[in-house]
JSON list of C-alpha atoms in Angstrom, two decimals:
[
{"chain": "A", "resi": 1, "resn": "UNK", "atom": "CA", "xyz": [10.73, 55.21, 16.50]},
{"chain": "A", "resi": 2, "resn": "UNK", "atom": "CA", "xyz": [7.07, 55.99, 17.13]},
{"chain": "A", "resi": 3, "resn": "UNK", "atom": "CA", "xyz": [4.50, 53.87, 15.35]},
{"chain": "A", "resi": 4, "resn": "UNK", "atom": "CA", "xyz": [0.85, 52.91, 15.41]},
{"chain": "A", "resi": 5, "resn": "UNK", "atom": "CA", "xyz": [1.43, 49.43, 16.81]},
{"chain": "A", "resi": 6, "resn": "UNK", "atom": "CA", "xyz": [-0.42, 46.77, 14.88]},
{"chain": "A", "resi": 7, "resn": "UNK", "atom": "CA", "xyz": [0.06, 48.47, 11.52]},
{"chain": "A", "resi": 8, "resn": "UNK", "atom": "CA", "xyz": [3.69, 47.47, 10.93]},
{"chain": "A", "resi": 9, "resn": "UNK", "atom": "CA", "xyz": [4.36, 44.50, 8.65]},
{"chain": "A", "resi": 10, "resn": "UNK", "atom": "CA", "xyz": [7.47, 42.87, 7.24]},
{"chain": "A", "resi": 11, "resn": "UNK", "atom": "CA", "xyz": [7.45, 42.83, 3.46]},
{"chain": "A", "resi": 12, "resn": "UNK", "atom": "CA", "xyz": [10.29, 41.94, 1.10]},
{"chain": "A", "resi": 13, "resn": "UNK", "atom": "CA", "xyz": [12.72, 41.77, 4.06]},
{"chain": "A", "resi": 14, "resn": "UNK", "atom": "CA", "xyz": [12.34, 45.45, 4.85]},
{"chain": "A", "resi": 15, "resn": "UNK", "atom": "CA", "xyz": [10.01, 47.19, 7.26]},
{"chain": "A", "resi": 16, "resn": "UNK", "atom": "CA", "xyz": [6.89, 48.54, 5.58]},
{"chain": "A", "resi": 17, "resn": "UNK", "atom": "CA", "xyz": [3.74, 50.07, 7.01]},
{"chain": "A", "resi": 18, "resn": "UNK", "atom": "CA", "xyz": [0.21, 49.27, 6.00]},
{"chain": "A", "resi": 19, "resn": "UNK", "atom": "CA", "xyz": [-2.15, 52.09, 5.17]},
{"chain": "A", "resi": 20, "resn": "UNK", "atom": "CA", "xyz": [-4.00, 53.31, 8.23]},
{"chain": "A", "resi": 21, "resn": "UNK", "atom": "CA", "xyz": [-7.60, 52.25, 8.50]},
{"chain": "A", "resi": 22, "resn": "UNK", "atom": "CA", "xyz": [-10.23, 54.96, 8.28]},
{"chain": "A", "resi": 23, "resn": "UNK", "atom": "CA", "xyz": [-12.64, 52.99, 10.42]},
{"chain": "A", "resi": 24, "resn": "UNK", "atom": "CA", "xyz": [-13.53, 53.82, 13.99]},
{"chain": "A", "resi": 25, "resn": "UNK", "atom": "CA", "xyz": [-11.39, 50.86, 15.04]},
{"chain": "A", "resi": 26, "resn": "UNK", "atom": "CA", "xyz": [-8.26, 52.89, 14.21]},
{"chain": "A", "resi": 27, "resn": "UNK", "atom": "CA", "xyz": [-6.82, 55.31, 16.75]},
{"chain": "A", "resi": 28, "resn": "UNK", "atom": "CA", "xyz": [-9.08, 58.37, 16.42]},
{"chain": "A", "resi": 29, "resn": "UNK", "atom": "CA", "xyz": [-7.39, 60.32, 19.22]},
{"chain": "A", "resi": 30, "resn": "UNK", "atom": "CA", "xyz": [-4.30, 60.65, 17.03]},
{"chain": "A", "resi": 31, "resn": "UNK", "atom": "CA", "xyz": [-5.99, 60.53, 13.60]},
{"chain": "A", "resi": 32, "resn": "UNK", "atom": "CA", "xyz": [-6.32, 63.68, 11.50]},
{"chain": "A", "resi": 33, "resn": "UNK", "atom": "CA", "xyz": [-9.87, 64.89, 10.80]},
{"chain": "A", "resi": 34, "resn": "UNK", "atom": "CA", "xyz": [-9.57, 64.44, 7.03]},
{"chain": "A", "resi": 35, "resn": "UNK", "atom": "CA", "xyz": [-8.71, 60.77, 7.56]},
{"chain": "A", "resi": 36, "resn": "UNK", "atom": "CA", "xyz": [-11.57, 60.30, 10.04]},
{"chain": "A", "resi": 37, "resn": "UNK", "atom": "CA", "xyz": [-13.91, 61.83, 7.45]},
{"chain": "A", "resi": 38, "resn": "UNK", "atom": "CA", "xyz": [-12.67, 59.42, 4.80]},
{"chain": "A", "resi": 39, "resn": "UNK", "atom": "CA", "xyz": [-11.49, 62.26, 2.54]},
{"chain": "A", "resi": 40, "resn": "UNK", "atom": "CA", "xyz": [-8.00, 60.83, 2.28]},
{"chain": "A", "resi": 41, "resn": "UNK", "atom": "CA", "xyz": [-5.86, 57.98, 3.46]},
{"chain": "A", "resi": 42, "resn": "UNK", "atom": "CA", "xyz": [-2.42, 58.15, 5.03]},
{"chain": "A", "resi": 43, "resn": "UNK", "atom": "CA", "xyz": [-0.59, 61.44, 4.29]},
{"chain": "A", "resi": 44, "resn": "UNK", "atom": "CA", "xyz": [2.39, 63.34, 5.65]},
{"chain": "A", "resi": 45, "resn": "UNK", "atom": "CA", "xyz": [0.01, 66.06, 6.86]},
{"chain": "A", "resi": 46, "resn": "UNK", "atom": "CA", "xyz": [-1.95, 63.39, 8.72]},
{"chain": "A", "resi": 47, "resn": "UNK", "atom": "CA", "xyz": [1.30, 62.20, 10.29]},
{"chain": "A", "resi": 48, "resn": "UNK", "atom": "CA", "xyz": [2.02, 65.76, 11.44]},
{"chain": "A", "resi": 49, "resn": "UNK", "atom": "CA", "xyz": [-1.40, 65.92, 13.11]},
{"chain": "A", "resi": 50, "resn": "UNK", "atom": "CA", "xyz": [-0.63, 62.62, 14.87]},
{"chain": "A", "resi": 51, "resn": "UNK", "atom": "CA", "xyz": [2.84, 63.84, 15.84]},
{"chain": "A", "resi": 52, "resn": "UNK", "atom": "CA", "xyz": [1.31, 66.87, 17.54]},
{"chain": "A", "resi": 53, "resn": "UNK", "atom": "CA", "xyz": [-1.01, 64.61, 19.53]},
{"chain": "A", "resi": 54, "resn": "UNK", "atom": "CA", "xyz": [1.91, 62.35, 20.44]},
{"chain": "A", "resi": 55, "resn": "UNK", "atom": "CA", "xyz": [3.99, 65.32, 21.64]},
{"chain": "A", "resi": 56, "resn": "UNK", "atom": "CA", "xyz": [1.04, 66.47, 23.77]},
{"chain": "A", "resi": 57, "resn": "UNK", "atom": "CA", "xyz": [0.66, 62.97, 25.20]},
{"chain": "A", "resi": 58, "resn": "UNK", "atom": "CA", "xyz": [4.38, 62.88, 26.00]},
{"chain": "A", "resi": 59, "resn": "UNK", "atom": "CA", "xyz": [4.17, 66.12, 27.98]},
{"chain": "A", "resi": 60, "resn": "UNK", "atom": "CA", "xyz": [0.90, 65.33, 29.79]},
{"chain": "A", "resi": 61, "resn": "UNK", "atom": "CA", "xyz": [1.15, 61.54, 30.21]},
{"chain": "A", "resi": 62, "resn": "UNK", "atom": "CA", "xyz": [-2.51, 61.45, 29.09]},
{"chain": "A", "resi": 63, "resn": "UNK", "atom": "CA", "xyz": [-4.10, 60.47, 25.80]},
{"chain": "A", "resi": 64, "resn": "UNK", "atom": "CA", "xyz": [-5.45, 63.36, 23.72]},
{"chain": "A", "resi": 65, "resn": "UNK", "atom": "CA", "xyz": [-8.97, 64.36, 24.70]},
{"chain": "A", "resi": 66, "resn": "UNK", "atom": "CA", "xyz": [-9.05, 62.35, 27.95]},
{"chain": "A", "resi": 67, "resn": "UNK", "atom": "CA", "xyz": [-12.54, 61.57, 29.17]},
{"chain": "A", "resi": 68, "resn": "UNK", "atom": "CA", "xyz": [-14.11, 61.50, 25.71]},
{"chain": "A", "resi": 69, "resn": "UNK", "atom": "CA", "xyz": [-15.30, 58.25, 24.17]},
{"chain": "A", "resi": 70, "resn": "UNK", "atom": "CA", "xyz": [-14.16, 57.64, 20.59]},
{"chain": "A", "resi": 71, "resn": "UNK", "atom": "CA", "xyz": [-17.49, 58.36, 18.89]},
{"chain": "A", "resi": 72, "resn": "UNK", "atom": "CA", "xyz": [-17.93, 61.65, 20.76]},
{"chain": "A", "resi": 73, "resn": "UNK", "atom": "CA", "xyz": [-14.31, 62.47, 20.00]},
{"chain": "A", "resi": 74, "resn": "UNK", "atom": "CA", "xyz": [-14.87, 62.04, 16.26]},
{"chain": "A", "resi": 75, "resn": "UNK", "atom": "CA", "xyz": [-17.84, 64.45, 16.43]},
{"chain": "A", "resi": 76, "resn": "UNK", "atom": "CA", "xyz": [-15.74, 66.87, 18.50]},
{"chain": "A", "resi": 77, "resn": "UNK", "atom": "CA", "xyz": [-12.78, 66.83, 16.07]},
{"chain": "A", "resi": 78, "resn": "UNK", "atom": "CA", "xyz": [-14.51, 66.50, 12.69]},
{"chain": "A", "resi": 79, "resn": "UNK", "atom": "CA", "xyz": [-17.68, 68.55, 13.08]},
{"chain": "A", "resi": 80, "resn": "UNK", "atom": "CA", "xyz": [-16.70, 71.04, 15.75]},
{"chain": "A", "resi": 81, "resn": "UNK", "atom": "CA", "xyz": [-13.09, 71.29, 14.52]},
{"chain": "A", "resi": 82, "resn": "UNK", "atom": "CA", "xyz": [-11.89, 71.19, 18.14]},
{"chain": "A", "resi": 83, "resn": "UNK", "atom": "CA", "xyz": [-8.35, 70.78, 19.37]},
{"chain": "A", "resi": 84, "resn": "UNK", "atom": "CA", "xyz": [-7.19, 69.64, 22.80]},
{"chain": "A", "resi": 85, "resn": "UNK", "atom": "CA", "xyz": [-7.41, 72.04, 25.72]},
{"chain": "A", "resi": 86, "resn": "UNK", "atom": "CA", "xyz": [-4.09, 73.59, 26.66]},
{"chain": "A", "resi": 87, "resn": "UNK", "atom": "CA", "xyz": [-2.73, 72.00, 29.85]},
{"chain": "A", "resi": 88, "resn": "UNK", "atom": "CA", "xyz": [-1.63, 75.29, 31.44]},
{"chain": "A", "resi": 89, "resn": "UNK", "atom": "CA", "xyz": [0.16, 73.66, 34.37]},
{"chain": "A", "resi": 90, "resn": "UNK", "atom": "CA", "xyz": [2.36, 71.65, 32.00]},
{"chain": "A", "resi": 91, "resn": "UNK", "atom": "CA", "xyz": [2.63, 74.06, 29.06]},
{"chain": "A", "resi": 92, "resn": "UNK", "atom": "CA", "xyz": [2.20, 77.35, 30.93]},
{"chain": "A", "resi": 93, "resn": "UNK", "atom": "CA", "xyz": [1.57, 80.74, 29.40]},
{"chain": "A", "resi": 94, "resn": "UNK", "atom": "CA", "xyz": [4.10, 83.37, 30.51]},
{"chain": "A", "resi": 95, "resn": "UNK", "atom": "CA", "xyz": [6.97, 80.91, 30.31]},
{"chain": "A", "resi": 96, "resn": "UNK", "atom": "CA", "xyz": [9.92, 81.22, 27.98]},
{"chain": "A", "resi": 97, "resn": "UNK", "atom": "CA", "xyz": [8.77, 78.46, 25.65]},
{"chain": "A", "resi": 98, "resn": "UNK", "atom": "CA", "xyz": [5.22, 77.55, 26.72]},
{"chain": "A", "resi": 99, "resn": "UNK", "atom": "CA", "xyz": [3.52, 79.77, 24.17]},
{"chain": "A", "resi": 100, "resn": "UNK", "atom": "CA", "xyz": [5.96, 78.70, 21.45]},
{"chain": "A", "resi": 101, "resn": "UNK", "atom": "CA", "xyz": [5.33, 75.00, 22.15]},
{"chain": "A", "resi": 102, "resn": "UNK", "atom": "CA", "xyz": [1.56, 75.48, 22.22]},
{"chain": "A", "resi": 103, "resn": "UNK", "atom": "CA", "xyz": [1.71, 77.42, 18.96]},
{"chain": "A", "resi": 104, "resn": "UNK", "atom": "CA", "xyz": [3.64, 74.59, 17.30]},
{"chain": "A", "resi": 105, "resn": "UNK", "atom": "CA", "xyz": [1.13, 72.01, 18.57]},
{"chain": "A", "resi": 106, "resn": "UNK", "atom": "CA", "xyz": [-1.90, 74.00, 17.43]},
{"chain": "A", "resi": 107, "resn": "UNK", "atom": "CA", "xyz": [-0.32, 74.39, 13.97]},
{"chain": "A", "resi": 108, "resn": "UNK", "atom": "CA", "xyz": [0.01, 70.58, 13.86]},
{"chain": "A", "resi": 109, "resn": "UNK", "atom": "CA", "xyz": [-3.74, 70.33, 14.51]},
{"chain": "A", "resi": 110, "resn": "UNK", "atom": "CA", "xyz": [-4.81, 72.92, 11.95]},
{"chain": "A", "resi": 111, "resn": "UNK", "atom": "CA", "xyz": [-7.99, 71.61, 10.36]},
{"chain": "A", "resi": 112, "resn": "UNK", "atom": "CA", "xyz": [-6.77, 72.23, 6.81]},
{"chain": "A", "resi": 113, "resn": "UNK", "atom": "CA", "xyz": [-3.92, 69.74, 6.23]},
{"chain": "A", "resi": 114, "resn": "UNK", "atom": "CA", "xyz": [-2.25, 72.07, 3.71]},
{"chain": "A", "resi": 115, "resn": "UNK", "atom": "CA", "xyz": [-1.63, 74.57, 6.52]},
{"chain": "A", "resi": 116, "resn": "UNK", "atom": "CA", "xyz": [0.20, 72.15, 8.82]},
{"chain": "A", "resi": 117, "resn": "UNK", "atom": "CA", "xyz": [3.96, 72.43, 9.29]},
{"chain": "A", "resi": 118, "resn": "UNK", "atom": "CA", "xyz": [6.44, 69.83, 8.10]},
{"chain": "A", "resi": 119, "resn": "UNK", "atom": "CA", "xyz": [8.07, 67.46, 10.59]},
{"chain": "A", "resi": 120, "resn": "UNK", "atom": "CA", "xyz": [11.50, 69.10, 10.24]},
{"chain": "A", "resi": 121, "resn": "UNK", "atom": "CA", "xyz": [9.99, 72.46, 11.16]},
{"chain": "A", "resi": 122, "resn": "UNK", "atom": "CA", "xyz": [8.39, 70.94, 14.24]},
{"chain": "A", "resi": 123, "resn": "UNK", "atom": "CA", "xyz": [11.73, 69.47, 15.31]},
{"chain": "A", "resi": 124, "resn": "UNK", "atom": "CA", "xyz": [13.51, 72.79, 14.77]},
{"chain": "A", "resi": 125, "resn": "UNK", "atom": "CA", "xyz": [10.86, 74.50, 16.89]},
{"chain": "A", "resi": 126, "resn": "UNK", "atom": "CA", "xyz": [10.85, 72.12, 19.85]},
{"chain": "A", "resi": 127, "resn": "UNK", "atom": "CA", "xyz": [14.41, 70.81, 20.08]},
{"chain": "A", "resi": 128, "resn": "UNK", "atom": "CA", "xyz": [15.55, 73.54, 22.48]},
{"chain": "A", "resi": 129, "resn": "UNK", "atom": "CA", "xyz": [12.52, 73.35, 24.79]},
{"chain": "A", "resi": 130, "resn": "UNK", "atom": "CA", "xyz": [13.42, 72.06, 28.25]},
{"chain": "A", "resi": 131, "resn": "UNK", "atom": "CA", "xyz": [11.59, 71.83, 31.58]},
{"chain": "A", "resi": 132, "resn": "UNK", "atom": "CA", "xyz": [13.42, 75.01, 32.64]},
{"chain": "A", "resi": 133, "resn": "UNK", "atom": "CA", "xyz": [12.16, 76.97, 29.63]},
{"chain": "A", "resi": 134, "resn": "UNK", "atom": "CA", "xyz": [8.60, 75.89, 30.42]},
{"chain": "A", "resi": 135, "resn": "UNK", "atom": "CA", "xyz": [8.71, 77.41, 33.90]},
{"chain": "A", "resi": 136, "resn": "UNK", "atom": "CA", "xyz": [6.63, 80.52, 34.51]},
{"chain": "A", "resi": 137, "resn": "UNK", "atom": "CA", "xyz": [8.64, 83.75, 34.54]},
{"chain": "A", "resi": 138, "resn": "UNK", "atom": "CA", "xyz": [7.89, 86.12, 37.41]},
{"chain": "A", "resi": 139, "resn": "UNK", "atom": "CA", "xyz": [4.72, 86.09, 39.44]},
{"chain": "A", "resi": 140, "resn": "UNK", "atom": "CA", "xyz": [3.75, 82.68, 40.74]},
{"chain": "A", "resi": 141, "resn": "UNK", "atom": "CA", "xyz": [6.54, 80.59, 39.30]},
{"chain": "A", "resi": 142, "resn": "UNK", "atom": "CA", "xyz": [5.97, 76.87, 39.58]},
{"chain": "A", "resi": 143, "resn": "UNK", "atom": "CA", "xyz": [9.58, 76.07, 38.82]},
{"chain": "A", "resi": 144, "resn": "UNK", "atom": "CA", "xyz": [12.92, 76.78, 40.43]},
{"chain": "A", "resi": 145, "resn": "UNK", "atom": "CA", "xyz": [14.13, 79.71, 38.32]},
{"chain": "A", "resi": 146, "resn": "UNK", "atom": "CA", "xyz": [16.25, 82.08, 40.38]},
{"chain": "A", "resi": 147, "resn": "UNK", "atom": "CA", "xyz": [14.76, 85.56, 40.70]},
{"chain": "A", "resi": 148, "resn": "UNK", "atom": "CA", "xyz": [17.65, 87.95, 40.05]},
{"chain": "A", "resi": 149, "resn": "UNK", "atom": "CA", "xyz": [15.45, 91.06, 39.95]},
{"chain": "A", "resi": 150, "resn": "UNK", "atom": "CA", "xyz": [15.98, 91.73, 43.68]},
{"chain": "A", "resi": 151, "resn": "UNK", "atom": "CA", "xyz": [19.77, 91.54, 43.59]}
]
């Protein structure tokens, strides 16, 4: 289970979650622009945005938008409608699944929440992606795929 630690509370003997704060003290690196702007509170589309950031963090071992302070990050995401830079060494173009994974992530970060995919669609899209399918095909392969073209 992935959660925004500090927001979980026990209520009526079952696990419940409090509504996410829209203040700067929340986690803006994972928070959807519409929530940062105060246009809405917690939504499934906002969760999808956060899921995309969490998937990126899982692959890169870095927080989204590393090197940016929170206030600058909010300006970057809300006003400039920016998304993270593609980490080409980790999610390489010209790999079997690199472009597919990046496309899924960028759809998660679509500025208009109505245009974001649903969580099930994200799972269906990424469940078959492996380190082998993220290796570059041909040229300067960074992985260990066997080149059968010379046999």
